[in-house]
PDB file of C-alpha atoms in Angstrom:
ATOM      1  CA  MET A  46      -1.091  48.647  35.986  1.00 91.00           C
ATOM      2  CA  ALA A  47      -1.620  45.108  34.806  1.00 95.00           C
ATOM      3  CA  CYS A  48       0.069  44.806  31.409  1.00 94.00           C
ATOM      4  CA  ARG A  49       1.342  42.188  29.003  1.00 93.00           C
ATOM      5  CA  ASN A  50       4.436  44.092  27.803  1.00 94.00           C
ATOM      6  CA  LEU A  51       6.231  45.769  30.696  1.00 94.00           C
ATOM      7  CA  GLU A  52       8.755  47.668  28.577  1.00 94.00           C
ATOM      8  CA  LYS A  53       6.036  49.191  26.402  1.00 93.00           C
ATOM      9  CA  THR A  54       4.170  50.136  29.575  1.00 93.00           C
ATOM     10  CA  LYS A  55       7.178  51.948  30.980  1.00 94.00           C
ATOM     11  CA  ALA A  56       7.659  53.777  27.686  1.00 94.00           C
ATOM     12  CA  ALA A  57       4.000  54.811  27.579  1.00 91.00           C
ATOM     13  CA  ALA A  58       4.117  56.061  31.171  1.00 93.00           C
ATOM     14  CA  HIS A  59       7.248  58.049  30.396  1.00 94.00           C
ATOM     15  CA  ALA A  60       5.652  59.542  27.270  1.00 93.00           C
ATOM     16  CA  VAL A  61       2.817  61.060  29.318  1.00 90.00           C
ATOM     17  CA  GLY A  62       5.127  62.292  32.056  1.00 94.00           C
ATOM     18  CA  MET A  63       4.319  59.780  34.811  1.00 93.00           C
ATOM     19  CA  SER A  64       7.028  59.588  37.452  1.00 94.00           C
ATOM     20  CA  PRO A  65       8.239  56.002  38.093  1.00 91.00           C
ATOM     21  CA  ASP A  66       7.503  56.423  41.802  1.00 92.00           C
ATOM     22  CA  ARG A  67       3.814  57.099  41.069  1.00 91.00           C
ATOM     23  CA  TYR A  68       2.912  53.784  39.468  1.00 92.00           C
ATOM     24  CA  SER A  69       3.831  50.107  39.489  1.00 92.00           C
ATOM     25  CA  ILE A  70       3.434  47.414  36.851  1.00 95.00           C
ATOM     26  CA  LEU A  71       2.533  43.762  37.204  1.00 97.00           C
ATOM     27  CA  HIS A  72       2.611  41.301  34.330  1.00 97.00           C
ATOM     28  CA  LEU A  73      -0.735  40.038  33.060  1.00 97.00           C
ATOM     29  CA  ASP A  74      -1.578  38.267  29.811  1.00 97.00           C
ATOM     30  CA  LEU A  75      -5.359  37.905  29.594  1.00 97.00           C
ATOM     31  CA  ALA A  76      -4.926  35.239  26.899  1.00 96.00           C
ATOM     32  CA  SER A  77      -3.510  32.859  29.530  1.00 98.00           C
ATOM     33  CA  LEU A  78      -5.601  31.670  32.448  1.00 98.00           C
ATOM     34  CA  ASP A  79      -2.414  30.719  34.309  1.00 98.00           C
ATOM     35  CA  SER A  80      -1.145  34.278  33.853  1.00 98.00           C
ATOM     36  CA  VAL A  81      -4.399  35.628  35.329  1.00 98.00           C
ATOM     37  CA  ARG A  82      -3.998  33.451  38.410  1.00 98.00           C
ATOM     38  CA  GLN A  83      -0.341  34.406  38.795  1.00 98.00           C
ATOM     39  CA  PHE A  84      -1.224  38.097  38.504  1.00 98.00           C
ATOM     40  CA  VAL A  85      -3.876  37.879  41.223  1.00 98.00           C
ATOM     41  CA  GLN A  86      -1.396  36.240  43.577  1.00 98.00           C
ATOM     42  CA  ALA A  87       1.284  38.797  42.687  1.00 97.00           C
ATOM     43  CA  PHE A  88      -1.141  41.619  43.401  1.00 97.00           C
ATOM     44  CA  ARG A  89      -2.084  40.156  46.773  1.00 97.00           C
ATOM     45  CA  ASP A  90       1.589  39.732  47.622  1.00 97.00           C
ATOM     46  CA  THR A  91       1.974  43.526  47.357  1.00 96.00           C
ATOM     47  CA  GLY A  92      -0.364  43.929  50.332  1.00 96.00           C
ATOM     48  CA  ARG A  93      -2.315  46.636  48.543  1.00 95.00           C
ATOM     49  CA  SER A  94      -6.064  47.163  48.697  1.00 96.00           C
ATOM     50  CA  LEU A  95      -8.181  47.258  45.551  1.00 97.00           C
ATOM     51  CA  ASP A  96     -10.656  50.118  45.096  1.00 97.00           C
ATOM     52  CA  ALA A  97     -11.437  49.628  41.413  1.00 97.00           C
ATOM     53  CA  LEU A  98     -10.786  47.095  38.685  1.00 98.00           C
ATOM     54  CA  VAL A  99     -10.892  48.205  35.044  1.00 97.00           C
ATOM     55  CA  CYS A 100     -11.140  45.508  32.364  1.00 96.00           C
ATOM     56  CA  ASN A 101      -9.816  47.088  29.187  1.00 92.00           C
ATOM     57  CA  ALA A 102      -7.837  44.424  27.283  1.00 87.00           C
ATOM     58  CA  ALA A 103      -9.018  43.719  23.742  1.00 89.00           C
ATOM     59  CA  VAL A 104      -7.836  41.637  20.806  1.00 90.00           C
ATOM     60  CA  TYR A 105      -9.270  42.419  17.374  1.00 83.00           C
ATOM     61  CA  LEU A 106      -8.017  40.337  14.437  1.00 85.00           C
ATOM     62  CA  PRO A 107     -10.397  41.172  11.577  1.00 80.00           C
ATOM     63  CA  LEU A 108      -8.324  39.746   8.716  1.00 79.00           C
ATOM     64  CA  LEU A 109      -7.882  36.217  10.023  1.00 86.00           C
ATOM     65  CA  LYS A 110      -9.317  33.364   7.965  1.00 92.00           C
ATOM     66  CA  GLU A 111      -8.463  30.706  10.544  1.00 96.00           C
ATOM     67  CA  PRO A 112      -8.592  31.167  14.318  1.00 96.00           C
ATOM     68  CA  LEU A 113      -5.571  31.719  16.513  1.00 96.00           C
ATOM     69  CA  ARG A 114      -5.633  29.858  19.816  1.00 97.00           C
ATOM     70  CA  SER A 115      -4.778  30.939  23.341  1.00 97.00           C
ATOM     71  CA  ALA A 116      -2.414  29.017  25.603  1.00 95.00           C
ATOM     72  CA  ASP A 117      -5.500  27.157  26.846  1.00 98.00           C
ATOM     73  CA  GLY A 118      -6.655  26.209  23.339  1.00 98.00           C
ATOM     74  CA  TYR A 119      -9.515  28.706  23.017  1.00 98.00           C
ATOM     75  CA  GLU A 120     -10.116  31.112  20.116  1.00 97.00           C
ATOM     76  CA  LEU A 121      -7.837  34.032  20.932  1.00 96.00           C
ATOM     77  CA  SER A 122     -10.156  37.055  20.892  1.00 95.00           C
ATOM     78  CA  VAL A 123     -12.828  35.401  23.053  1.00 97.00           C
ATOM     79  CA  ALA A 124     -10.117  33.946  25.304  1.00 98.00           C
ATOM     80  CA  THR A 125      -8.591  37.390  25.875  1.00 97.00           C
ATOM     81  CA  ASN A 126     -11.566  39.723  25.805  1.00 96.00           C
ATOM     82  CA  HIS A 127     -14.019  37.523  27.687  1.00 97.00           C
ATOM     83  CA  LEU A 128     -12.613  34.423  29.399  1.00 98.00           C
ATOM     84  CA  GLY A 129      -9.486  36.109  30.773  1.00 98.00           C
ATOM     85  CA  HIS A 130     -11.550  38.999  32.098  1.00 98.00           C
ATOM     86  CA  PHE A 131     -14.210  36.643  33.433  1.00 98.00           C
ATOM     87  CA  LEU A 132     -11.643  34.767  35.524  1.00 98.00           C
ATOM     88  CA  LEU A 133      -9.946  37.985  36.643  1.00 98.00           C
ATOM     89  CA  CYS A 134     -13.233  39.544  37.789  1.00 98.00           C
ATOM     90  CA  ASN A 135     -14.248  36.464  39.732  1.00 98.00           C
ATOM     91  CA  LEU A 136     -10.881  36.021  41.427  1.00 98.00           C
ATOM     92  CA  MET A 137     -10.650  39.675  42.436  1.00 98.00           C
ATOM     93  CA  LEU A 138     -14.173  39.950  43.834  1.00 98.00           C
ATOM     94  CA  GLU A 139     -12.751  39.118  47.261  1.00 97.00           C
ATOM     95  CA  ASP A 140     -10.231  41.956  46.982  1.00 98.00           C
ATOM     96  CA  LEU A 141     -12.969  44.412  46.014  1.00 98.00           C
ATOM     97  CA  LYS A 142     -15.166  43.193  48.884  1.00 97.00           C
ATOM     98  CA  ASN A 143     -12.326  43.980  51.297  1.00 96.00           C
ATOM     99  CA  SER A 144     -11.687  47.434  49.840  1.00 96.00           C
ATOM    100  CA  PRO A 145     -11.631  50.346  52.293  1.00 95.00           C
ATOM    101  CA  SER A 146     -13.560  52.325  49.677  1.00 93.00           C
ATOM    102  CA  PRO A 147     -17.289  52.635  50.484  1.00 91.00           C
ATOM    103  CA  LYS A 148     -18.106  52.110  46.810  1.00 94.00           C
ATOM    104  CA  PRO A 149     -15.536  49.850  45.107  1.00 97.00           C
ATOM    105  CA  ARG A 150     -16.073  49.552  41.368  1.00 98.00           C
ATOM    106  CA  LEU A 151     -15.574  47.032  38.611  1.00 98.00           C
ATOM    107  CA  VAL A 152     -15.697  48.605  35.140  1.00 98.00           C
ATOM    108  CA  ILE A 153     -15.668  46.800  31.779  1.00 97.00           C
ATOM    109  CA  LEU A 154     -15.041  48.589  28.474  1.00 94.00           C
ATOM    110  CA  GLY A 155     -17.793  47.991  25.940  1.00 90.00           C
ATOM    111  CA  THR A 156     -18.161  48.717  22.239  1.00 84.00           C
ATOM    112  CA  VAL A 157     -20.894  50.100  20.047  1.00 74.00           C
ATOM    113  CA  THR A 158     -20.321  47.318  17.516  1.00 72.00           C
ATOM    114  CA  ALA A 159     -21.676  44.702  19.929  1.00 70.00           C
ATOM    115  CA  ASN A 160     -24.909  46.565  20.659  1.00 70.00           C
ATOM    116  CA  PRO A 161     -27.513  46.637  17.854  1.00 66.00           C
ATOM    117  CA  LYS A 162     -29.572  49.109  19.928  1.00 63.00           C
ATOM    118  CA  GLU A 163     -26.961  51.749  18.974  1.00 63.00           C
ATOM    119  CA  LEU A 164     -26.533  53.132  15.471  1.00 58.00           C
ATOM    120  CA  GLY A 165     -22.963  51.861  15.133  1.00 58.00           C
ATOM    121  CA  GLY A 166     -24.070  48.405  16.212  1.00 55.00           C
ATOM    122  CA  LYS A 167     -26.679  48.069  13.454  1.00 55.00           C
ATOM    123  CA  ILE A 168     -24.008  47.555  10.795  1.00 62.00           C
ATOM    124  CA  PRO A 169     -23.974  43.776  10.121  1.00 56.00           C
ATOM    125  CA  ILE A 170     -20.362  43.658   8.870  1.00 59.00           C
ATOM    126  CA  PRO A 171     -18.938  41.018   9.046  1.00 65.00           C
ATOM    127  CA  ALA A 172     -21.934  39.729  11.013  1.00 76.00           C
ATOM    128  CA  PRO A 173     -23.880  40.949  14.024  1.00 85.00           C
ATOM    129  CA  PRO A 174     -23.038  39.558  17.466  1.00 91.00           C
ATOM    130  CA  ASP A 175     -24.949  36.361  18.137  1.00 93.00           C
ATOM    131  CA  LEU A 176     -24.144  33.788  20.805  1.00 96.00           C
ATOM    132  CA  GLY A 177     -26.845  31.407  19.645  1.00 96.00           C
ATOM    133  CA  ASP A 178     -27.494  28.901  22.414  1.00 97.00           C
ATOM    134  CA  LEU A 179     -23.756  28.937  23.280  1.00 98.00           C
ATOM    135  CA  GLN A 180     -23.276  25.604  21.553  1.00 98.00           C
ATOM    136  CA  GLY A 181     -19.564  26.271  21.028  1.00 98.00           C
ATOM    137  CA  PHE A 182     -19.032  26.844  24.743  1.00 98.00           C
ATOM    138  CA  GLU A 183     -21.045  23.708  25.503  1.00 98.00           C
ATOM    139  CA  GLN A 184     -18.735  21.714  23.203  1.00 98.00           C
ATOM    140  CA  GLY A 185     -15.662  22.861  25.126  1.00 98.00           C
ATOM    141  CA  PHE A 186     -14.664  25.724  22.796  1.00 98.00           C
ATOM    142  CA  LYS A 187     -11.508  23.972  21.566  1.00 97.00           C
ATOM    143  CA  ALA A 188     -10.519  22.966  18.030  1.00 97.00           C
ATOM    144  CA  PRO A 189     -12.280  22.589  15.742  1.00 97.00           C
ATOM    145  CA  VAL A 190     -14.805  24.851  17.534  1.00 97.00           C
ATOM    146  CA  ALA A 191     -13.914  28.548  17.284  1.00 97.00           C
ATOM    147  CA  MET A 192     -17.196  30.437  17.709  1.00 97.00           C
ATOM    148  CA  ILE A 193     -19.392  30.696  20.786  1.00 98.00           C
ATOM    149  CA  ASN A 194     -22.455  29.680  18.760  1.00 97.00           C
ATOM    150  CA  GLY A 195     -20.585  26.727  17.257  1.00 97.00           C
ATOM    151  CA  LYS A 196     -20.785  28.032  13.674  1.00 96.00           C
ATOM    152  CA  PRO A 197     -17.903  28.617  11.190  1.00 96.00           C
ATOM    153  CA  PHE A 198     -15.205  31.074  12.221  1.00 96.00           C
ATOM    154  CA  LYS A 199     -15.631  34.792  11.456  1.00 93.00           C
ATOM    155  CA  SER A 200     -12.870  36.829  13.043  1.00 91.00           C
ATOM    156  CA  GLY A 201     -14.678  40.167  13.287  1.00 89.00           C
ATOM    157  CA  LYS A 202     -17.778  38.508  14.688  1.00 92.00           C
ATOM    158  CA  ALA A 203     -15.670  36.701  17.309  1.00 94.00           C
ATOM    159  CA  TYR A 204     -14.631  40.131  18.605  1.00 91.00           C
ATOM    160  CA  LYS A 205     -18.241  41.337  18.745  1.00 92.00           C
ATOM    161  CA  ASP A 206     -19.340  38.140  20.493  1.00 95.00           C
ATOM    162  CA  SER A 207     -16.607  38.528  23.104  1.00 96.00           C
ATOM    163  CA  LYS A 208     -17.722  42.087  23.854  1.00 94.00           C
ATOM    164  CA  LEU A 209     -21.341  40.935  24.095  1.00 95.00           C
ATOM    165  CA  CYS A 210     -20.114  38.459  26.716  1.00 97.00           C
ATOM    166  CA  ASN A 211     -18.486  41.385  28.548  1.00 96.00           C
ATOM    167  CA  MET A 212     -21.891  43.058  28.805  1.00 95.00           C
ATOM    168  CA  LEU A 213     -23.577  39.871  30.002  1.00 97.00           C
ATOM    169  CA  THR A 214     -20.781  39.420  32.544  1.00 97.00           C
ATOM    170  CA  MET A 215     -21.239  42.928  33.916  1.00 97.00           C
ATOM    171  CA  ARG A 216     -24.984  42.498  34.259  1.00 96.00           C
ATOM    172  CA  GLU A 217     -24.637  39.074  35.873  1.00 97.00           C
ATOM    173  CA  LEU A 218     -21.994  40.340  38.313  1.00 98.00           C
ATOM    174  CA  HIS A 219     -24.450  43.058  39.302  1.00 98.00           C
ATOM    175  CA  ARG A 220     -27.325  40.617  39.714  1.00 98.00           C
ATOM    176  CA  ARG A 221     -25.302  38.158  41.779  1.00 98.00           C
ATOM    177  CA  TYR A 222     -23.139  40.406  43.925  1.00 98.00           C
ATOM    178  CA  HIS A 223     -24.149  44.073  44.086  1.00 98.00           C
ATOM    179  CA  ASP A 224     -26.732  43.840  46.858  1.00 97.00           C
ATOM    180  CA  GLU A 225     -24.495  41.565  48.936  1.00 96.00           C
ATOM    181  CA  THR A 226     -21.227  43.464  48.503  1.00 96.00           C
ATOM    182  CA  GLY A 227     -22.047  47.044  47.527  1.00 96.00           C
ATOM    183  CA  ILE A 228     -19.590  46.778  44.618  1.00 98.00           C
ATOM    184  CA  VAL A 229     -20.620  48.979  41.673  1.00 98.00           C
ATOM    185  CA  PHE A 230     -20.513  46.976  38.433  1.00 98.00           C
ATOM    186  CA  SER A 231     -20.766  48.962  35.209  1.00 98.00           C
ATOM    187  CA  ALA A 232     -19.591  49.234  31.614  1.00 96.00           C
ATOM    188  CA  LEU A 233     -18.965  52.112  29.252  1.00 94.00           C
ATOM    189  CA  TYR A 234     -18.509  53.023  25.635  1.00 89.00           C
ATOM    190  CA  PRO A 235     -16.440  56.234  25.618  1.00 87.00           C
ATOM    191  CA  GLY A 236     -16.881  56.928  21.895  1.00 81.00           C
ATOM    192  CA  CYS A 237     -14.974  55.772  18.841  1.00 71.00           C
ATOM    193  CA  VAL A 238     -11.259  55.871  19.700  1.00 75.00           C
ATOM    194  CA  ALA A 239     -10.372  55.382  16.042  1.00 61.00           C
ATOM    195  CA  THR A 240      -6.623  55.898  16.432  1.00 73.00           C
ATOM    196  CA  THR A 241      -6.107  53.233  19.073  1.00 74.00           C
ATOM    197  CA  ALA A 242      -3.739  50.330  18.453  1.00 71.00           C
ATOM    198  CA  LEU A 243      -6.782  48.039  18.564  1.00 68.00           C
ATOM    199  CA  PHE A 244      -6.810  48.405  14.763  1.00 62.00           C
ATOM    200  CA  ARG A 245      -3.125  47.588  14.221  1.00 70.00           C
ATOM    201  CA  ASN A 246      -4.074  44.227  12.665  1.00 67.00           C
ATOM    202  CA  HIS A 247      -6.363  45.807  10.077  1.00 75.00           C
ATOM    203  CA  TYR A 248      -5.465  46.913   6.532  1.00 63.00           C
ATOM    204  CA  SER A 249      -3.139  49.946   6.530  1.00 77.00           C
ATOM    205  CA  LEU A 250      -5.637  51.781   4.296  1.00 71.00           C
ATOM    206  CA  PHE A 251      -8.367  51.167   6.870  1.00 65.00           C
ATOM    207  CA  GLN A 252      -6.109  52.568   9.608  1.00 69.00           C
ATOM    208  CA  THR A 253      -5.801  55.767   7.557  1.00 73.00           C
ATOM    209  CA  ILE A 254      -9.395  56.157   6.386  1.00 76.00           C
ATOM    210  CA  PHE A 255     -11.264  55.055   9.516  1.00 65.00           C
ATOM    211  CA  PRO A 256     -10.132  57.926  11.804  1.00 66.00           C
ATOM    212  CA  TRP A 257     -10.847  60.470   9.034  1.00 64.00           C
ATOM    213  CA  PHE A 258     -14.296  58.933   8.481  1.00 67.00           C
ATOM    214  CA  GLN A 259     -15.132  59.046  12.192  1.00 70.00           C
ATOM    215  CA  LYS A 260     -13.910  62.632  12.542  1.00 69.00           C
ATOM    216  CA  ASN A 261     -15.508  64.087   9.400  1.00 70.00           C
ATOM    217  CA  ILE A 262     -18.488  61.920   8.453  1.00 68.00           C
ATOM    218  CA  THR A 263     -19.981  60.181  11.497  1.00 71.00           C
ATOM    219  CA  GLY A 264     -18.752  62.600  14.153  1.00 66.00           C
ATOM    220  CA  GLY A 265     -18.146  59.663  16.456  1.00 74.00           C
ATOM    221  CA  TYR A 266     -14.396  60.159  16.943  1.00 74.00           C
ATOM    222  CA  VAL A 267     -12.922  60.723  20.405  1.00 80.00           C
ATOM    223  CA  SER A 268      -9.246  61.033  21.251  1.00 85.00           C
ATOM    224  CA  GLU A 269      -7.500  58.544  23.493  1.00 86.00           C
ATOM    225  CA  GLU A 270      -7.145  61.359  26.046  1.00 88.00           C
ATOM    226  CA  LEU A 271     -10.880  62.089  26.102  1.00 89.00           C
ATOM    227  CA  ALA A 272     -11.700  58.385  26.289  1.00 89.00           C
ATOM    228  CA  GLY A 273      -9.308  58.149  29.250  1.00 92.00           C
ATOM    229  CA  ASP A 274     -11.002  61.092  30.962  1.00 93.00           C
ATOM    230  CA  ARG A 275     -14.390  59.449  30.544  1.00 94.00           C
ATOM    231  CA  LEU A 276     -13.116  56.145  31.878  1.00 95.00           C
ATOM    232  CA  ALA A 277     -11.612  57.946  34.880  1.00 96.00           C
ATOM    233  CA  MET A 278     -15.000  59.499  35.630  1.00 96.00           C
ATOM    234  CA  VAL A 279     -16.740  56.118  35.574  1.00 97.00           C
ATOM    235  CA  VAL A 280     -14.021  54.756  37.870  1.00 97.00           C
ATOM    236  CA  ALA A 281     -13.938  57.617  40.379  1.00 95.00           C
ATOM    237  CA  ASP A 282     -16.734  60.196  40.058  1.00 96.00           C
ATOM    238  CA  PRO A 283     -19.602  59.826  42.600  1.00 95.00           C
ATOM    239  CA  GLN A 284     -22.253  60.437  39.928  1.00 95.00           C
ATOM    240  CA  TYR A 285     -21.338  57.044  38.432  1.00 97.00           C
ATOM    241  CA  ASN A 286     -22.138  55.111  41.619  1.00 96.00           C
ATOM    242  CA  ILE A 287     -24.918  53.266  39.794  1.00 97.00           C
ATOM    243  CA  SER A 288     -24.510  49.527  39.373  1.00 98.00           C
ATOM    244  CA  GLY A 289     -25.649  47.363  36.483  1.00 97.00           C
ATOM    245  CA  VAL A 290     -25.618  50.062  33.798  1.00 96.00           C
ATOM    246  CA  TYR A 291     -23.836  50.739  30.507  1.00 95.00           C
ATOM    247  CA  TRP A 292     -22.646  54.334  30.174  1.00 95.00           C
ATOM    248  CA  SER A 293     -22.321  56.007  26.793  1.00 89.00           C
ATOM    249  CA  TRP A 294     -21.652  59.427  25.279  1.00 88.00           C
ATOM    250  CA  GLY A 295     -23.476  58.544  22.084  1.00 75.00           C
ATOM    251  CA  ASN A 296     -22.520  57.997  18.465  1.00 71.00           C
ATOM    252  CA  ARG A 297     -22.011  61.664  17.539  1.00 70.00           C
ATOM    253  CA  GLN A 298     -19.671  63.718  19.668  1.00 70.00           C
ATOM    254  CA  LYS A 299     -20.239  67.388  20.468  1.00 75.00           C
ATOM    255  CA  GLU A 300     -18.510  69.828  22.776  1.00 75.00           C
ATOM    256  CA  GLY A 301     -19.593  69.254  26.360  1.00 73.00           C
ATOM    257  CA  ARG A 302     -21.266  65.946  25.550  1.00 80.00           C
ATOM    258  CA  LYS A 303     -22.816  64.386  28.660  1.00 89.00           C
ATOM    259  CA  SER A 304     -23.017  60.708  29.518  1.00 92.00           C
ATOM    260  CA  PHE A 305     -26.240  58.744  29.713  1.00 90.00           C
ATOM    261  CA  VAL A 306     -27.326  55.187  30.475  1.00 92.00           C
ATOM    262  CA  GLN A 307     -27.376  53.347  27.144  1.00 89.00           C
ATOM    263  CA  GLU A 308     -29.989  50.679  26.446  1.00 91.00           C
ATOM    264  CA  VAL A 309     -28.383  47.328  25.678  1.00 91.00           C
ATOM    265  CA  SER A 310     -29.452  44.799  23.064  1.00 90.00           C
ATOM    266  CA  ASP A 311     -32.125  42.177  23.629  1.00 91.00           C
ATOM    267  CA  GLU A 312     -29.420  39.510  23.762  1.00 93.00           C
ATOM    268  CA  ALA A 313     -27.313  41.449  26.268  1.00 93.00           C
ATOM    269  CA  SER A 314     -30.363  41.890  28.504  1.00 94.00           C
ATOM    270  CA  ASN A 315     -31.400  38.228  28.339  1.00 95.00           C
ATOM    271  CA  ASP A 316     -31.074  36.987  31.918  1.00 96.00           C
ATOM    272  CA  ASP A 317     -31.375  33.310  30.985  1.00 97.00           C
ATOM    273  CA  LYS A 318     -28.565  33.646  28.456  1.00 97.00           C
ATOM    274  CA  ALA A 319     -26.449  35.523  31.010  1.00 97.00           C
ATOM    275  CA  VAL A 320     -26.816  32.674  33.494  1.00 98.00           C
ATOM    276  CA  LYS A 321     -25.954  30.053  30.886  1.00 98.00           C
ATOM    277  CA  MET A 322     -22.952  32.088  29.673  1.00 98.00           C
ATOM    278  CA  TRP A 323     -21.803  32.429  33.297  1.00 98.00           C
ATOM    279  CA  ASP A 324     -22.106  28.720  34.056  1.00 98.00           C
ATOM    280  CA  LEU A 325     -20.306  27.616  30.885  1.00 98.00           C
ATOM    281  CA  SER A 326     -17.590  30.250  31.276  1.00 98.00           C
ATOM    282  CA  THR A 327     -17.034  29.076  34.845  1.00 98.00           C
ATOM    283  CA  LYS A 328     -16.267  25.603  33.484  1.00 98.00           C
ATOM    284  CA  LEU A 329     -14.038  26.878  30.672  1.00 98.00           C
ATOM    285  CA  VAL A 330     -11.818  28.888  33.051  1.00 98.00           C
ATOM    286  CA  GLY A 331     -11.535  25.998  35.515  1.00 97.00           C
ATOM    287  CA  MET A 332     -13.631  27.412  38.332  1.00 96.00           C
ATOM    288  CA  ALA A 333     -16.139  24.548  38.331  1.00 79.00           C
TER     289      ALA A 333
END
């Protein structure tokens, strides 16, 4: 497991009954590009092969009025959720190519809020995802710039924009590398995991009401355990050996709910924007 807080990781593993001899932990802070590079080297030093890479880190800071910055000077949620993952995926492509698995996989966690083609993504609060022409990335994405489209900072929108970049990254990885490598690139939205610590920076009242609302009104709630089961299927089940797709279980959960390939937004399916996002991200993470 690649984790930022090793002690919390050990405690979490213990809480679910994982024996210490069945897992290992390596430090990784996705908000630091240096940490990403150090992690990749540390992983390679273990001599292990890589069958699957799951990109799951997320920062959501909805109450901020002014942006926080990563160690590299970028707005923190985009730095963590997109740029850190972007560098990690690119650096570990070689490890996945060399995997003994016939179908190595790279999986990125998505969100309904970044996809206006889904019901939950149609809610324009605080604003819908919109990368514009990536003017903020073109300007170097450092202070005073804090949004990918170069407009004034909106913390909740920064999260949505970063997750939109995740979808563009997955699709562009597929376009560039699937045929050559056989790696399966995909994303998923497992349902609304309303009790996750992702919301720890929101109002305490929201943290109480939101899970109740998802369980009793929208029907979108899934437990962390069920979300984990669904992620495990996308990582390991042969039926998910389809590259370039976004898996979903829908906005309303029912017993025995089956997955399907979710349509992505017009912006997430824009190949020209994906290429431009890729090229600018490559520069921002120091790969160009």
